[in-house]
Coordinates of C-alpha atoms in Angstrom, one line a residue:
X164 CA -11.1 -3.4 5.7
X165 CA -10.7 -1.7 9.1
X166 CA -11.0 2.1 9.1
X167 CA -7.5 2.6 10.5
X168 CA -5.9 0.6 7.7
X169 CA -4.8 -2.2 10.0
X170 CA -5.4 -4.8 7.3
X171 CA -2.2 -3.6 5.7
X172 CA -0.2 -5.2 8.6
X173 CA -2.3 -8.3 9.2
X174 CA -1.3 -11.8 8.3
X175 CA 1.7 -13.9 8.8
X176 CA 5.1 -12.3 8.4
X177 CA 6.8 -15.7 8.7
X178 CA 8.1 -15.3 5.1
X179 CA 11.4 -17.1 5.4
X180 CA 10.4 -19.6 2.7
X181 CA 9.3 -16.8 0.4
X182 CA 12.3 -14.6 0.8
X183 CA 14.8 -14.5 -2.1
X184 CA 17.6 -17.1 -2.0
X185 CA 20.6 -14.8 -2.2
X186 CA 23.7 -16.9 -2.5
X187 CA 26.5 -16.8 0.0
X188 CA 29.3 -14.4 -0.8
X189 CA 33.0 -14.5 0.0
X190 CA 34.0 -12.1 2.7
X191 CA 36.7 -9.5 2.5
X192 CA 39.1 -11.3 4.8
X193 CA 40.8 -13.4 2.1
X194 CA 39.9 -16.9 3.1
X195 CA 39.3 -19.3 0.2
X196 CA 35.6 -19.8 -0.2
X197 CA 34.3 -23.3 -0.2
X198 CA 32.8 -25.1 -3.2
X199 CA 34.3 -22.9 -5.9
X200 CA 35.4 -24.4 -9.2
X201 CA 39.0 -25.7 -9.4
X202 CA 40.3 -23.0 -11.7
X203 CA 38.9 -20.3 -9.4
X204 CA 40.4 -22.0 -6.4
X205 CA 43.8 -21.8 -8.2
X206 CA 43.2 -18.2 -9.0
X207 CA 42.3 -17.5 -5.3
X208 CA 45.5 -19.2 -4.2
X209 CA 47.5 -17.2 -6.7
X210 CA 45.9 -14.0 -5.3
X211 CA 46.9 -15.0 -1.8
X212 CA 50.5 -15.7 -3.0
X213 CA 50.6 -12.3 -4.7
X214 CA 49.5 -10.6 -1.5
X215 CA 52.2 -12.5 0.5
X216 CA 55.0 -11.6 -1.9
X217 CA 54.6 -8.9 -4.5
X218 CA 52.1 -6.8 -2.5
X219 CA 53.8 -7.2 0.8
X220 CA 57.2 -6.2 -0.7
X221 CA 55.6 -3.1 -2.3
X222 CA 53.8 -2.1 0.9
X223 CA 57.0 -2.4 2.9
X224 CA 58.5 0.4 0.7
X225 CA 55.2 2.3 0.2
X226 CA 52.8 1.7 3.1
X227 CA 49.0 2.1 2.4
X228 CA 47.7 5.7 2.8
X229 CA 45.5 4.6 5.7
X230 CA 44.8 1.7 8.0
X231 CA 41.3 1.1 6.7
X232 CA 39.8 1.6 3.3
X233 CA 36.1 1.8 3.4
X234 CA 33.1 3.0 1.4
X235 CA 31.2 6.2 2.4
X236 CA 29.0 3.8 4.4
X237 CA 32.0 2.5 6.3
X238 CA 32.0 -1.0 4.6
X239 CA 35.5 -2.5 4.2
X240 CA 37.0 -2.3 0.8
X241 CA 39.6 -4.9 -0.3
X242 CA 42.7 -4.1 -2.3
X243 CA 41.7 -6.1 -5.4
X244 CA 39.0 -8.5 -6.5
X245 CA 39.1 -11.4 -8.9
X246 CA 36.4 -13.9 -10.2
X247 CA 37.2 -16.2 -7.3
X248 CA 35.8 -13.6 -4.9
X249 CA 32.5 -13.2 -6.7
X250 CA 30.9 -16.6 -7.4
X251 CA 28.1 -15.5 -9.6
X252 CA 25.6 -17.5 -11.6
X253 CA 25.3 -15.2 -14.6
X254 CA 21.8 -16.2 -15.6
X255 CA 20.4 -16.2 -12.1
X256 CA 22.3 -13.2 -10.6
X257 CA 22.8 -10.9 -13.6
X258 CA 20.8 -11.9 -16.7
X259 CA 20.5 -9.7 -19.7
X260 CA 19.2 -6.1 -19.7
X261 CA 15.4 -6.0 -19.5
X262 CA 15.3 -9.6 -18.2
X263 CA 14.8 -11.0 -14.7
X264 CA 16.3 -10.2 -12.2
X265 CA 17.0 -6.9 -14.0
X266 CA 20.4 -6.4 -12.4
X267 CA 21.7 -4.9 -15.6
X268 CA 18.8 -2.7 -16.3
X269 CA 15.0 -2.7 -16.5
X270 CA 14.9 -2.1 -20.3
X271 CA 16.6 -4.1 -23.0
X272 CA 18.0 -1.0 -24.7
X273 CA 18.3 1.4 -21.7
X274 CA 19.9 4.7 -22.8
X275 CA 20.7 3.5 -26.3
X276 CA 17.0 4.1 -27.2
X277 CA 16.0 6.9 -24.9
X278 CA 18.1 8.9 -22.3
X279 CA 16.9 9.1 -18.7
X280 CA 14.4 11.8 -18.0
X281 CA 16.1 14.9 -16.8
X282 CA 13.6 16.0 -14.2
X283 CA 14.8 19.1 -12.2
X284 CA 13.0 19.7 -8.9
X285 CA 11.4 23.2 -9.0
X286 CA 9.1 25.2 -7.0
X287 CA 9.1 28.5 -5.1
X288 CA 6.9 31.4 -4.3
X289 CA 3.5 31.7 -6.0
X290 CA 2.1 29.3 -8.6
X291 CA 2.7 32.0 -11.2
X292 CA 6.5 32.1 -10.4
X293 CA 6.9 28.4 -10.4
X294 CA 5.0 28.2 -13.7
X295 CA 7.5 30.5 -15.2
X296 CA 10.4 28.3 -13.9
X297 CA 8.7 25.2 -15.3
X298 CA 8.5 26.8 -18.8
X299 CA 12.1 28.0 -18.5
X300 CA 13.3 24.5 -17.7
X301 CA 11.3 22.9 -20.5
X302 CA 12.7 25.5 -22.9
X303 CA 16.2 24.5 -21.8
X304 CA 15.7 20.8 -22.7
X305 CA 14.3 19.4 -19.5
X306 CA 12.0 16.4 -20.4
X307 CA 9.7 16.2 -17.3
X308 CA 8.5 18.3 -14.4
X309 CA 9.1 17.8 -10.7
X310 CA 7.2 20.0 -8.3
X311 CA 8.5 21.2 -4.9
X312 CA 5.9 22.4 -2.5
X313 CA 6.3 24.8 0.4
X314 CA 6.3 23.6 4.0
X315 CA 2.7 24.6 4.8
X316 CA 1.5 22.6 1.8
X317 CA 3.7 19.6 2.8
X318 CA 2.1 19.6 6.2
X319 CA -1.5 20.1 5.1
X320 CA -2.0 23.8 6.0
X321 CA -3.3 26.6 3.9
X322 CA -1.4 29.8 3.3
X323 CA -3.7 31.8 5.6
X324 CA -3.2 29.4 8.5
X325 CA -1.4 31.0 11.5
X326 CA 1.0 27.9 11.3
X327 CA 2.1 29.1 7.9
X328 CA 3.4 32.5 8.9
X329 CA 6.8 33.1 7.4
X330 CA 6.9 29.9 5.4
X331 CA 4.6 30.5 2.4
X332 CA 6.5 30.0 -0.8
X333 CA 9.9 29.8 0.9
X334 CA 11.0 26.2 0.2
X335 CA 8.6 25.4 -2.6
X336 CA 5.4 26.6 -4.3
X337 CA 2.3 27.3 -2.3
X338 CA -0.8 25.3 -3.4
X339 CA -4.0 25.8 -1.5
X340 CA -6.8 25.0 -4.0
X341 CA -7.5 23.8 -7.5
X342 CA -7.1 27.4 -8.6
X343 CA -3.5 27.3 -7.7
X344 CA -3.1 24.1 -9.7
X345 CA -4.7 25.8 -12.7
X346 CA -2.1 28.6 -12.6
X347 CA 0.8 26.3 -11.8
X348 CA 0.2 24.3 -15.0
X349 CA -1.1 27.0 -17.2
X350 CA 0.1 26.5 -20.8
X351 CA 1.6 23.1 -19.9
X352 CA -0.1 20.1 -21.7
X353 CA -0.8 17.6 -19.0
X354 CA -1.2 14.8 -21.6
X355 CA 2.3 15.4 -23.1
X356 CA 4.5 16.2 -20.1
X357 CA 4.8 13.9 -17.1
X358 CA 4.7 15.6 -13.7
X359 CA 6.2 14.5 -10.5
X360 CA 4.8 15.9 -7.3
X361 CA 6.9 15.7 -4.1
X362 CA 4.2 15.5 -1.5
X363 CA 3.4 12.9 1.1
X364 CA 0.9 13.4 3.9
X365 CA -1.5 15.5 1.9
X366 CA -0.6 13.7 -1.4
X367 CA -4.1 12.4 -1.9
X368 CA -5.4 16.0 -2.0
X369 CA -2.8 17.3 -4.4
X370 CA -3.3 14.3 -6.7
X371 CA -7.0 15.0 -6.6
X372 CA -6.4 18.6 -7.6
X373 CA -4.3 17.4 -10.6
X374 CA -7.0 14.9 -11.7
X375 CA -9.7 17.6 -11.3
X376 CA -7.6 19.9 -13.4
X377 CA -7.3 17.3 -16.2
X378 CA -11.1 16.7 -16.0
X379 CA -11.7 20.5 -16.3
X380 CA -9.5 20.6 -19.4
X381 CA -11.3 17.7 -20.9
X382 CA -8.1 15.5 -20.8
X383 CA -8.9 11.8 -20.3
X384 CA -7.6 10.5 -17.0
X385 CA -6.0 7.6 -18.9
X386 CA -3.9 10.2 -20.8
X387 CA -2.2 11.9 -17.8
X388 CA 1.1 10.5 -16.5
X389 CA 3.3 11.2 -13.6
X390 CA 4.2 10.4 -10.1
X391 CA 3.2 11.5 -6.6
X392 CA 5.7 10.6 -3.9
X393 CA 3.1 9.6 -1.4
X394 CA 5.5 7.4 0.7
X395 CA 3.9 7.8 4.1
X396 CA 6.2 5.3 5.9
X397 CA 9.4 7.1 5.2
X398 CA 7.9 10.2 6.7
X399 CA 7.8 8.4 10.1
X400 CA 11.3 7.1 9.5
X401 CA 13.1 10.1 8.2
X402 CA 11.4 13.3 6.9
X403 CA 8.7 13.7 9.6
X404 CA 6.1 15.5 7.5
X405 CA 3.1 13.2 8.2
X406 CA -0.6 14.0 8.3
X407 CA -2.2 11.1 10.2
X408 CA -0.8 8.1 12.2
X409 CA 0.9 5.2 10.4
X410 CA -2.0 2.8 10.1
X411 CA -4.6 5.2 8.7
X412 CA -1.8 6.7 6.5
X413 CA -1.4 3.2 5.0
X414 CA -5.2 3.1 4.3
X415 CA -5.0 6.4 2.4
X416 CA -2.1 5.2 0.3
X417 CA -3.9 2.0 -0.5
X418 CA -7.0 3.9 -1.5
X419 CA -4.9 5.9 -4.0
X420 CA -3.2 2.9 -5.5
X421 CA -6.6 1.1 -5.9
X422 CA -8.3 4.1 -7.5
X423 CA -5.5 5.0 -9.9
X424 CA -4.9 1.4 -11.0
X425 CA -8.4 1.6 -12.5
X426 CA -8.9 5.3 -13.3
X427 CA -5.5 6.8 -13.9
X428 CA -3.4 3.8 -15.1
X429 CA -0.4 5.8 -16.3
X430 CA 0.1 7.4 -12.8
X431 CA 2.7 6.1 -10.3
X432 CA 0.7 6.5 -7.1
X433 CA 3.6 6.0 -4.8
X434 CA 7.3 6.7 -5.2
X435 CA 8.9 4.5 -2.5
X436 CA 11.6 6.8 -1.3
X437 CA 15.1 5.9 0.1
X438 CA 16.3 9.5 -0.6
X439 CA 15.1 11.0 2.7
X440 CA 16.3 7.9 4.6
X441 CA 19.8 8.3 3.3
X442 CA 19.8 12.1 3.8
X443 CA 18.8 11.4 7.5
X444 CA 22.1 9.5 7.9
X445 CA 21.4 5.9 6.8
X446 CA 24.1 3.8 5.1
X447 CA 23.6 2.6 1.5
X448 CA 22.5 -0.8 2.8
X449 CA 20.1 0.7 5.2
X450 CA 18.7 3.0 2.5
X451 CA 18.1 -0.1 0.4
X452 CA 16.7 -2.2 3.1
X453 CA 14.2 0.3 4.6
X454 CA 13.1 1.4 1.2
X455 CA 12.3 -2.0 0.0
X456 CA 10.7 -3.0 3.3
X457 CA 8.4 0.0 2.9
X458 CA 7.6 -1.3 -0.6
X459 CA 6.8 -4.7 0.8
X460 CA 4.4 -3.1 3.3
X461 CA 2.5 -1.3 0.5
X462 CA 2.3 -4.4 -1.6
X463 CA 1.0 -6.4 1.4
X464 CA -1.6 -3.7 2.1
X465 CA -2.9 -3.8 -1.5
X466 CA -3.0 -7.6 -1.5
X467 CA -4.9 -7.5 1.8
X468 CA -7.4 -5.2 0.1
X469 CA -8.0 -8.0 -2.5
X470 CA -6.0 -6.5 -5.3
X471 CA -4.0 -8.7 -7.7
X472 CA -0.3 -7.8 -7.5
X473 CA 0.1 -7.7 -11.2
X474 CA -2.7 -5.1 -11.4
X475 CA -0.9 -2.4 -9.4
X476 CA 2.8 -3.4 -9.0
X477 CA 3.8 -2.1 -12.5
X478 CA 3.0 1.4 -11.4
X479 CA 5.0 1.3 -8.2
X480 CA 8.1 3.5 -8.5
X481 CA 11.2 4.3 -6.4
X482 CA 13.4 7.2 -5.5
X483 CA 17.0 6.8 -4.4
X484 CA 19.8 9.1 -3.3
X485 CA 23.1 9.2 -5.2
X486 CA 25.7 9.8 -2.6
X487 CA 29.4 10.4 -2.7
X488 CA 30.9 6.9 -2.9
X489 CA 30.9 6.3 -6.6
X490 CA 31.1 2.5 -6.8
X491 CA 28.9 1.9 -3.8
X492 CA 26.1 4.0 -5.3
X493 CA 26.3 2.2 -8.7
X494 CA 26.2 -1.2 -6.9
X495 CA 23.2 0.0 -4.8
X496 CA 21.0 0.6 -7.8
X497 CA 21.9 -2.8 -9.2
X498 CA 21.2 -4.5 -5.9
X499 CA 17.9 -2.7 -5.6
X500 CA 16.7 -4.0 -8.9
X501 CA 17.7 -7.6 -8.2
X502 CA 16.3 -7.8 -4.7
X503 CA 13.0 -6.1 -5.6
X504 CA 12.6 -8.5 -8.6
X505 CA 13.2 -11.5 -6.3
X506 CA 10.8 -10.2 -3.7
X507 CA 8.1 -9.6 -6.1
X508 CA 8.5 -13.0 -7.9
X509 CA 9.3 -15.3 -5.0
X510 CA 7.4 -13.6 -2.1
X511 CA 4.3 -12.2 -3.8
X512 CA 4.0 -14.5 -6.8
X513 CA 4.1 -11.7 -9.4
X514 CA 3.9 -13.1 -13.0
X515 CA 4.3 -10.0 -15.1
X516 CA 7.8 -8.8 -15.8
X517 CA 6.6 -5.2 -15.3
X518 CA 5.6 -6.1 -11.7
X519 CA 9.2 -7.1 -10.9
X520 CA 10.9 -4.1 -12.4
X521 CA 12.3 -1.5 -10.0
X522 CA 11.9 1.7 -11.9
X523 CA 13.6 4.6 -10.1
X524 CA 14.1 8.3 -10.0
X525 CA 17.4 9.5 -8.5
X526 CA 18.6 12.7 -7.0
X527 CA 22.2 13.7 -6.1
X528 CA 22.8 13.9 -2.4
X529 CA 21.8 17.3 -0.9
X530 CA 23.4 16.4 2.4
X531 CA 26.8 16.1 0.6
X532 CA 26.7 19.7 -0.5
X533 CA 28.8 22.2 1.5
X534 CA 28.3 25.8 2.4
X535 CA 32.1 26.1 2.4
X536 CA 33.7 26.5 -1.0
X537 CA 30.3 26.1 -2.8
X538 CA 31.7 25.8 -6.3
X539 CA 33.1 22.4 -5.2
X540 CA 29.5 21.3 -5.2
X541 CA 29.5 21.3 -9.0
X542 CA 32.1 18.6 -9.0
X543 CA 30.3 16.6 -6.4
X544 CA 27.1 16.7 -8.3
X545 CA 28.8 15.7 -11.6
X546 CA 30.3 12.6 -10.0
X547 CA 27.0 11.7 -8.4
X548 CA 25.1 12.2 -11.6
X549 CA 27.6 9.9 -13.4
X550 CA 27.1 7.2 -10.7
X551 CA 23.3 7.5 -11.0
X552 CA 23.5 7.0 -14.8
X553 CA 26.0 4.1 -14.5
X554 CA 23.6 2.6 -11.9
X555 CA 20.8 2.7 -14.4
X556 CA 18.3 5.3 -13.1
X557 CA 15.2 6.1 -15.1
X558 CA 15.2 9.8 -14.2
X559 CA 17.5 12.2 -12.5
X560 CA 17.6 15.5 -10.6
X561 CA 21.0 17.2 -10.2
X562 CA 21.3 19.5 -7.2
X563 CA 22.5 23.1 -7.7
X564 CA 25.7 24.5 -6.2
X565 CA 23.8 27.1 -4.0
X566 CA 21.3 24.8 -2.3
X567 CA 23.0 24.9 1.0
X568 CA 22.0 28.6 1.2
X569 CA 18.7 28.9 -0.6
X570 CA 16.5 27.7 -3.4
X571 CA 18.6 27.7 -6.6
X572 CA 18.9 30.6 -9.0
X573 CA 18.2 30.1 -12.7
X574 CA 21.9 30.2 -13.4
X575 CA 22.7 27.5 -10.9
X576 CA 19.8 25.3 -12.1
X577 CA 21.2 25.7 -15.6
X578 CA 24.6 24.4 -14.6
X579 CA 22.9 21.5 -12.8
X580 CA 20.8 20.6 -15.9
X581 CA 23.8 21.1 -18.2
X582 CA 25.7 18.6 -16.0
X583 CA 23.3 15.9 -17.0
X584 CA 23.3 16.9 -20.6
X585 CA 27.1 16.7 -20.7
X586 CA 27.1 13.3 -19.1
X587 CA 24.4 12.2 -21.7
X588 CA 25.9 13.8 -24.8
X589 CA 29.7 14.0 -24.3
X590 CA 30.9 11.2 -21.9
X591 CA 29.9 8.2 -23.9
X592 CA 28.5 6.4 -20.8
X593 CA 25.0 6.1 -22.4
X594 CA 26.3 4.2 -25.4
X595 CA 26.5 0.8 -23.8
X596 CA 24.3 -0.9 -21.2
X597 CA 25.5 -1.5 -17.7
X598 CA 29.2 -0.8 -18.6
X599 CA 30.5 -1.8 -15.2
X600 CA 28.6 -5.1 -15.1
X601 CA 31.1 -7.9 -14.6
X602 CA 33.6 -5.7 -12.8
X603 CA 34.5 -7.9 -9.9
X604 CA 34.5 -5.1 -7.3
X605 CA 31.1 -3.8 -8.5
X606 CA 29.6 -7.3 -8.5
X607 CA 30.9 -8.0 -5.0
X608 CA 29.5 -4.7 -3.7
X609 CA 26.2 -5.4 -5.4
X610 CA 25.8 -8.8 -3.8
X611 CA 27.0 -7.6 -0.3
X612 CA 24.5 -4.8 -0.4
X613 CA 21.7 -7.2 -1.4
X614 CA 22.6 -9.6 1.4
X615 CA 22.8 -6.9 4.1
X616 CA 19.5 -5.4 2.9
X617 CA 17.8 -8.8 2.9
X618 CA 19.0 -9.6 6.4
X619 CA 17.4 -6.3 7.6
X620 CA 14.1 -7.0 5.8
X621 CA 14.0 -10.4 7.6
X622 CA 14.4 -8.6 11.0
X623 CA 11.6 -6.3 10.1
X624 CA 9.4 -9.2 9.1
X625 CA 10.1 -10.8 12.5
X626 CA 8.8 -7.6 14.1
X627 CA 5.5 -7.9 12.2
X628 CA 6.3 -5.8 9.2
X629 CA 7.4 -2.2 8.6
X630 CA 4.5 -0.5 10.3
X631 CA 5.2 -2.5 13.5
X632 CA 8.9 -1.8 13.2
X633 CA 8.2 1.9 12.9
X634 CA 6.0 1.9 16.0
X635 CA 8.8 0.1 17.8
X636 CA 11.3 2.8 16.6
X637 CA 13.6 0.3 15.0
X638 CA 14.5 2.1 11.7
X639 CA 14.7 5.4 13.5
X640 CA 17.3 4.1 15.9
X641 CA 19.3 2.4 13.2
X642 CA 19.5 5.6 11.1
X643 CA 20.3 7.7 14.1
X644 CA 23.2 5.4 15.1
X645 CA 24.6 5.5 11.5
X646 CA 24.3 9.3 11.4
X647 CA 26.2 9.7 14.7
X648 CA 28.9 7.3 13.5
X649 CA 29.4 9.3 10.3
X650 CA 29.5 12.6 12.2
X651 CA 32.1 11.3 14.6
X652 CA 34.3 10.2 11.6
X653 CA 33.9 13.6 10.1
X654 CA 34.9 15.4 13.3
X655 CA 37.9 13.2 13.9
X656 CA 39.1 13.6 10.3
X657 CA 38.8 9.9 9.5
X658 CA 36.2 10.9 6.9
X659 CA 37.3 13.8 4.6
X660 CA 35.0 16.4 3.1
X661 CA 37.0 18.8 1.0
X662 CA 36.8 22.4 2.1
X663 CA 35.2 21.4 5.4
X664 CA 37.8 19.4 7.4
X665 CA 40.6 19.4 4.9
X666 CA 41.9 21.8 2.2
X667 CA 40.1 24.6 4.1
X668 CA 40.5 28.1 2.9
X669 CA 40.0 31.5 4.6
X670 CA 37.7 32.9 2.0
X671 CA 34.1 34.0 2.9
X672 CA 32.0 30.9 3.1
X673 CA 29.6 31.6 0.3
X674 CA 32.3 32.8 -2.1
X675 CA 30.0 35.7 -3.0
X676 CA 27.6 33.6 -5.0
X677 CA 24.3 35.2 -5.9
X678 CA 21.3 33.8 -4.0
X679 CA 17.6 33.6 -4.7
X680 CA 15.5 35.6 -2.2
X681 CA 11.8 35.0 -1.7
X682 CA 9.9 38.2 -1.3
X683 CA 7.8 38.3 1.9
X684 CA 5.0 39.8 -0.2
X685 CA 4.5 36.3 -1.6
X686 CA 2.5 35.3 1.5
X687 CA 0.3 38.4 1.4
X688 CA -0.4 37.8 -2.3
X689 CA -1.2 34.1 -1.8
X690 CA -3.5 34.9 1.2
X691 CA -5.3 37.5 -0.9
X692 CA -5.8 35.0 -3.8
X693 CA -7.0 32.4 -1.4
X694 CA -9.6 34.8 0.1
X695 CA -10.8 35.6 -3.4
X696 CA -11.3 31.9 -4.2
X697 CA -13.2 31.3 -0.9
X698 CA -15.5 34.2 -1.4
X699 CA -16.3 33.1 -5.0
X700 CA -17.2 29.5 -4.3
X701 CA -20.5 27.8 -3.2
X702 CA -19.9 27.5 0.5
X703 CA -22.8 25.2 1.1
X704 CA -21.7 22.8 -1.6
X705 CA -18.1 22.8 -0.2
X706 CA -19.4 22.0 3.3
X707 CA -21.5 19.1 1.9
X708 CA -18.5 17.8 -0.1
X709 CA -16.2 17.9 3.0
X710 CA -18.9 16.0 4.9
X711 CA -18.8 13.3 2.2
X712 CA -15.0 13.0 2.6
X713 CA -15.4 12.5 6.3
X714 CA -18.1 9.9 5.8
X715 CA -15.8 8.0 3.4
X716 CA -13.0 8.1 5.9
X717 CA -15.2 6.7 8.6
X718 CA -16.9 4.1 6.5
X719 CA -13.9 2.7 4.7
X720 CA -15.0 3.8 1.2
X721 CA -12.3 4.9 -1.2
X722 CA -11.4 8.5 -0.4
X723 CA -10.4 9.5 -3.9
X724 CA -13.9 10.2 -5.5
X725 CA -15.2 12.5 -2.7
X726 CA -11.9 14.4 -2.5
X727 CA -11.9 15.0 -6.3
X728 CA -15.5 16.2 -6.0
X729 CA -14.4 18.6 -3.2
X730 CA -11.5 19.8 -5.2
X731 CA -13.7 20.7 -8.1
X732 CA -15.7 22.9 -5.7
X733 CA -12.5 24.6 -4.7
X734 CA -12.3 23.2 -1.2
X735 CA -8.8 24.0 0.2
X736 CA -6.2 21.4 0.9
X737 CA -6.3 22.2 4.6
X738 CA -10.0 21.9 4.7
X739 CA -9.7 18.3 3.3
X740 CA -6.7 17.5 5.5
X741 CA -8.5 18.7 8.6
X742 CA -11.3 16.3 7.9
X743 CA -8.8 13.5 7.6
X744 CA -7.1 14.6 10.8
X745 CA -10.4 14.6 12.6
X746 CA -11.4 11.2 11.3
X747 CA -8.0 9.4 11.8
X748 CA -6.4 11.4 14.6
X749 CA -2.9 13.0 14.7
X750 CA 0.5 11.6 15.4
X751 CA 3.3 12.7 17.7
X752 CA 6.8 11.4 17.0
X753 CA 8.1 9.4 20.0
X754 CA 11.6 10.1 21.4
X755 CA 14.1 7.5 20.4
X756 CA 17.5 7.0 21.9

């Protein structure tokens, strides 16, 4: 394989024959679809007659509230839907829960056997402070950990770097060495609690720290479970926290998938993320399309490496946004499962059911929270959480009401966690599987989102795949256009956000809510701790270990073993990242208009 990872984008992308055969769907305009059964044709004619008589007469007295009814993504919404509008083949398009194409859920029992994992994102200040928050959340009934890292860590810099000044511990926890990982997970059994780490460019380093910690504790690598986000492609599309250029970044991700499929089989080595794409301004269909196209690129890269799809695909996971439009979000999760299953089976020839299952984490939409009237955010998050559950997510983070201002306080995190627990224990929605399945509007939205996403994936294939599309700026431009369109709707009042452009009050913006403040002493303490680690390690051994990382980067050998070895010698994450930057080069985001 080439050192720059270019094998991940080689080969033919003329995949038309392998793409899923999504059936044609009736449009919103009201025309009678062709080739529908006679009884449905009669129903469709009856619906048209109802519109022309009963509905028209009613609207003459009480006109519609607005000229256009649309989803939050600006897709047209019809007044009513019937079976004639949604020509489904139940077995092919829906199936039973836990069976292909998994539209109704990836498990046969879903929440009747086990509730979704309540995985609250947490991280701030020093490893000691975040360790305390982890233990607090576990004591309150949280069932998994999710780690937020500070900006220097996300970008591959240590706390003592001049680039880190003023940022250490501010938006997440600072982790510089294995010593920080030891403190972060002190008293937490790695073989009993699954851990998610939201890290991308330097993900390989943080995962190696975690594996080194398990090794040090004598925990078998086969016993640790969790997820590292590690979605390099969405960084170039949306979040912009990369380490190296796209092609070598793909090589690094592929190394991780290859290593963990053999050594750490319970670990999800990439969480293919639509969340950041949606937060950047994408529509629901764009979030779905670009996320699955990223997934296709990772699968292609692994297959090009010589891996069998059924050996690694079961540990691919996903991460989606849950935005404001209740029904659109539910449909998006259903469409994602169906389209991914079809892609894996029809395009890549997957044979194991586990390889076709789209297992996803979800998080309520941070971009939907408002600084104005912040207590309104509790309601927004509750509705979004409900949509995520009805959509069939495997785990969920609910945002806190104060996150437009700062990292959340313990009290606001408690409200966010209790929101999930109330949905789980009091609402009844977890008692039956896919309760909105068969609702004609939901099924229509599901199919339309699938069709639109598939059309976009075909365009990306025609460009040569997702890496080529990113290099051409295609997804970046599409997202920017959607973000601009939404903002214009907001500014004109066509799109309403309560407390922002309608139902506005004169009260102080924050409403006097208490905020979490990060002490500037955090950076000084972290720098002192890092200096102590550096002074106490074997400098010559660290230098040799880093040289081995560089040699692996240049030779094409798998990067995981030498980085784990360097981690055990307390090499810092920036020291490792600098070696990778030197070997692979750096990347500058091109301007897109």
